[in-house]
Structure formats: structure tokens, C-alpha cells
PDB file of C-alpha atoms in Angstrom:
ATOM      1  CA  MET A  18     -79.821 -34.103 -33.825  1.00 93.00           C
ATOM      2  CA  PHE A  19     -76.625 -36.050 -33.133  1.00 94.00           C
ATOM      3  CA  LEU A  20     -77.348 -38.566 -35.873  1.00 94.00           C
ATOM      4  CA  HIS A  21     -78.221 -35.747 -38.264  1.00 94.00           C
ATOM      5  CA  LYS A  22     -74.844 -34.148 -37.576  1.00 95.00           C
ATOM      6  CA  LEU A  23     -73.013 -37.445 -38.070  1.00 92.00           C
ATOM      7  CA  ARG A  24     -74.825 -38.365 -41.260  1.00 93.00           C
ATOM      8  CA  LEU A  25     -74.818 -35.016 -43.015  1.00 93.00           C
ATOM      9  CA  GLY A  26     -71.951 -33.206 -41.312  1.00 92.00           C
ATOM     10  CA  SER A  27     -74.139 -30.199 -40.625  1.00 93.00           C
ATOM     11  CA  PHE A  28     -72.767 -27.145 -38.871  1.00 95.00           C
ATOM     12  CA  ASP A  29     -73.905 -26.365 -35.332  1.00 95.00           C
ATOM     13  CA  GLN A  30     -75.641 -23.136 -36.344  1.00 96.00           C
ATOM     14  CA  GLU A  31     -77.549 -24.932 -39.088  1.00 96.00           C
ATOM     15  CA  LEU A  32     -78.772 -27.572 -36.613  1.00 96.00           C
ATOM     16  CA  ALA A  33     -79.646 -24.896 -34.057  1.00 96.00           C
ATOM     17  CA  ASP A  34     -81.862 -23.146 -36.600  1.00 96.00           C
ATOM     18  CA  LYS A  35     -83.422 -26.398 -37.775  1.00 95.00           C
ATOM     19  CA  PHE A  36     -84.255 -27.704 -34.285  1.00 95.00           C
ATOM     20  CA  GLY A  37     -85.049 -24.343 -32.685  1.00 96.00           C
ATOM     21  CA  VAL A  38     -82.339 -24.434 -30.003  1.00 96.00           C
ATOM     22  CA  SER A  39     -79.196 -22.456 -29.320  1.00 96.00           C
ATOM     23  CA  GLN A  40     -75.853 -23.264 -30.892  1.00 96.00           C
ATOM     24  CA  SER A  41     -74.383 -24.079 -27.471  1.00 96.00           C
ATOM     25  CA  THR A  42     -77.179 -26.626 -26.901  1.00 96.00           C
ATOM     26  CA  VAL A  43     -76.274 -28.326 -30.165  1.00 96.00           C
ATOM     27  CA  SER A  44     -72.611 -28.383 -29.158  1.00 96.00           C
ATOM     28  CA  ARG A  45     -73.328 -29.807 -25.688  1.00 97.00           C
ATOM     29  CA  ASN A  46     -75.698 -32.386 -27.154  1.00 96.00           C
ATOM     30  CA  THR A  47     -73.106 -33.517 -29.702  1.00 96.00           C
ATOM     31  CA  ILE A  48     -70.306 -33.777 -27.150  1.00 96.00           C
ATOM     32  CA  THR A  49     -72.519 -35.621 -24.646  1.00 97.00           C
ATOM     33  CA  TRP A  50     -73.689 -38.240 -27.153  1.00 96.00           C
ATOM     34  CA  ALA A  51     -70.200 -38.699 -28.595  1.00 95.00           C
ATOM     35  CA  ASN A  52     -68.779 -39.311 -25.110  1.00 96.00           C
ATOM     36  CA  PHE A  53     -71.636 -41.652 -24.183  1.00 95.00           C
ATOM     37  CA  LEU A  54     -71.216 -43.747 -27.330  1.00 94.00           C
ATOM     38  CA  TYR A  55     -67.438 -43.812 -26.878  1.00 94.00           C
ATOM     39  CA  ILE A  56     -67.836 -45.236 -23.372  1.00 93.00           C
ATOM     40  CA  LEU A  57     -70.626 -47.637 -24.320  1.00 92.00           C
ATOM     41  CA  LEU A  58     -69.191 -48.965 -27.576  1.00 91.00           C
ATOM     42  CA  GLY A  59     -65.547 -48.694 -26.572  1.00 89.00           C
ATOM     43  CA  SER A  60     -66.046 -51.338 -23.905  1.00 87.00           C
ATOM     44  CA  GLN A  61     -67.352 -53.897 -26.413  1.00 87.00           C
ATOM     45  CA  PRO A  62     -64.880 -56.510 -27.658  1.00 85.00           C
ATOM     46  CA  LEU A  63     -63.878 -55.867 -31.256  1.00 84.00           C
ATOM     47  CA  TRP A  64     -62.871 -59.418 -32.161  1.00 86.00           C
ATOM     48  CA  PRO A  65     -64.339 -62.769 -31.094  1.00 87.00           C
ATOM     49  CA  THR A  66     -62.151 -65.037 -28.979  1.00 88.00           C
ATOM     50  CA  ARG A  67     -60.170 -67.832 -30.622  1.00 89.00           C
ATOM     51  CA  GLN A  68     -62.533 -70.366 -29.048  1.00 91.00           C
ATOM     52  CA  GLN A  69     -65.609 -68.619 -30.478  1.00 91.00           C
ATOM     53  CA  VAL A  70     -64.040 -68.649 -33.935  1.00 89.00           C
ATOM     54  CA  GLN A  71     -63.286 -72.367 -33.640  1.00 89.00           C
ATOM     55  CA  ASP A  72     -66.797 -73.140 -32.369  1.00 91.00           C
ATOM     56  CA  TYR A  73     -68.546 -71.475 -35.308  1.00 90.00           C
ATOM     57  CA  MET A  74     -66.096 -72.345 -38.078  1.00 90.00           C
ATOM     58  CA  PRO A  75     -67.477 -74.803 -40.664  1.00 90.00           C
ATOM     59  CA  SER A  76     -65.781 -78.211 -40.441  1.00 91.00           C
ATOM     60  CA  SER A  77     -64.708 -78.105 -44.104  1.00 90.00           C
ATOM     61  CA  PHE A  78     -62.984 -74.775 -43.505  1.00 88.00           C
ATOM     62  CA  ARG A  79     -61.464 -75.987 -40.229  1.00 89.00           C
ATOM     63  CA  ALA A  80     -59.897 -78.988 -42.023  1.00 92.00           C
ATOM     64  CA  LEU A  81     -58.144 -76.779 -44.611  1.00 92.00           C
ATOM     65  CA  TYR A  82     -57.318 -73.754 -42.438  1.00 90.00           C
ATOM     66  CA  PRO A  83     -57.137 -74.843 -38.784  1.00 88.00           C
ATOM     67  CA  ASN A  84     -55.279 -71.735 -37.541  1.00 89.00           C
ATOM     68  CA  THR A  85     -57.654 -69.180 -39.060  1.00 88.00           C
ATOM     69  CA  ARG A  86     -58.639 -66.360 -36.772  1.00 86.00           C
ATOM     70  CA  VAL A  87     -60.143 -63.772 -39.141  1.00 86.00           C
ATOM     71  CA  VAL A  88     -61.450 -63.770 -42.714  1.00 81.00           C
ATOM     72  CA  LEU A  89     -61.513 -60.362 -44.367  1.00 83.00           C
ATOM     73  CA  ASP A  90     -63.739 -59.984 -47.399  1.00 82.00           C
ATOM     74  CA  CYS A  91     -63.019 -57.165 -49.804  1.00 82.00           C
ATOM     75  CA  THR A  92     -65.646 -56.673 -52.452  1.00 83.00           C
ATOM     76  CA  GLU A  93     -65.332 -54.295 -55.386  1.00 83.00           C
ATOM     77  CA  VAL A  94     -68.414 -52.828 -56.960  1.00 84.00           C
ATOM     78  CA  ALA A  95     -68.051 -50.981 -60.229  1.00 84.00           C
ATOM     79  CA  VAL A  96     -69.988 -47.733 -60.239  1.00 85.00           C
ATOM     80  CA  GLN A  97     -70.471 -45.530 -63.250  1.00 81.00           C
ATOM     81  CA  ALA A  98     -69.633 -41.936 -62.398  1.00 73.00           C
TER      82      ALA A  98
END
């Protein structure tokens, strides 16, 4: 139910009808899972440590860019609308 709401942005009443529960149950379920995931995923480190980056960096890249911490890749994909 929570993933359905996240993916499709469904309203609480719509989910309540679909899953056969009350609207307040949908609301409590959504809030509970959002809080749980916030606590669980919020405690995970977002970036690797400098030492981890150095350990896994290819030697050819390390020789040219020794102070690199992050590489951001931005890819454009043309889509016909």
C-alpha cells in the first residue's frame, strides 16, 4: 500500500477502497512506513569516506586526479515527445 502510494501518488480514499480498509488505516500505514524508512535510511552514510574512495579508485585515474572525492555523471537521453 505504501509503495503504491509512493509510486502512483494515489489518494488515501482511493487506496482505502482498493485494499478494503478505512481511510485512517491508510493514513496511519503511510505515516508509519515513512517514519520507519526515514529512521532506517537516514542513519546510512550518504558518501563513502575519503579512504574508501582512494582504495577503489583505478590507478590510472588516481595518477591524473589524486584529490578526487566524487565523480558525478550526467547523461542526457533524447526522447521524442
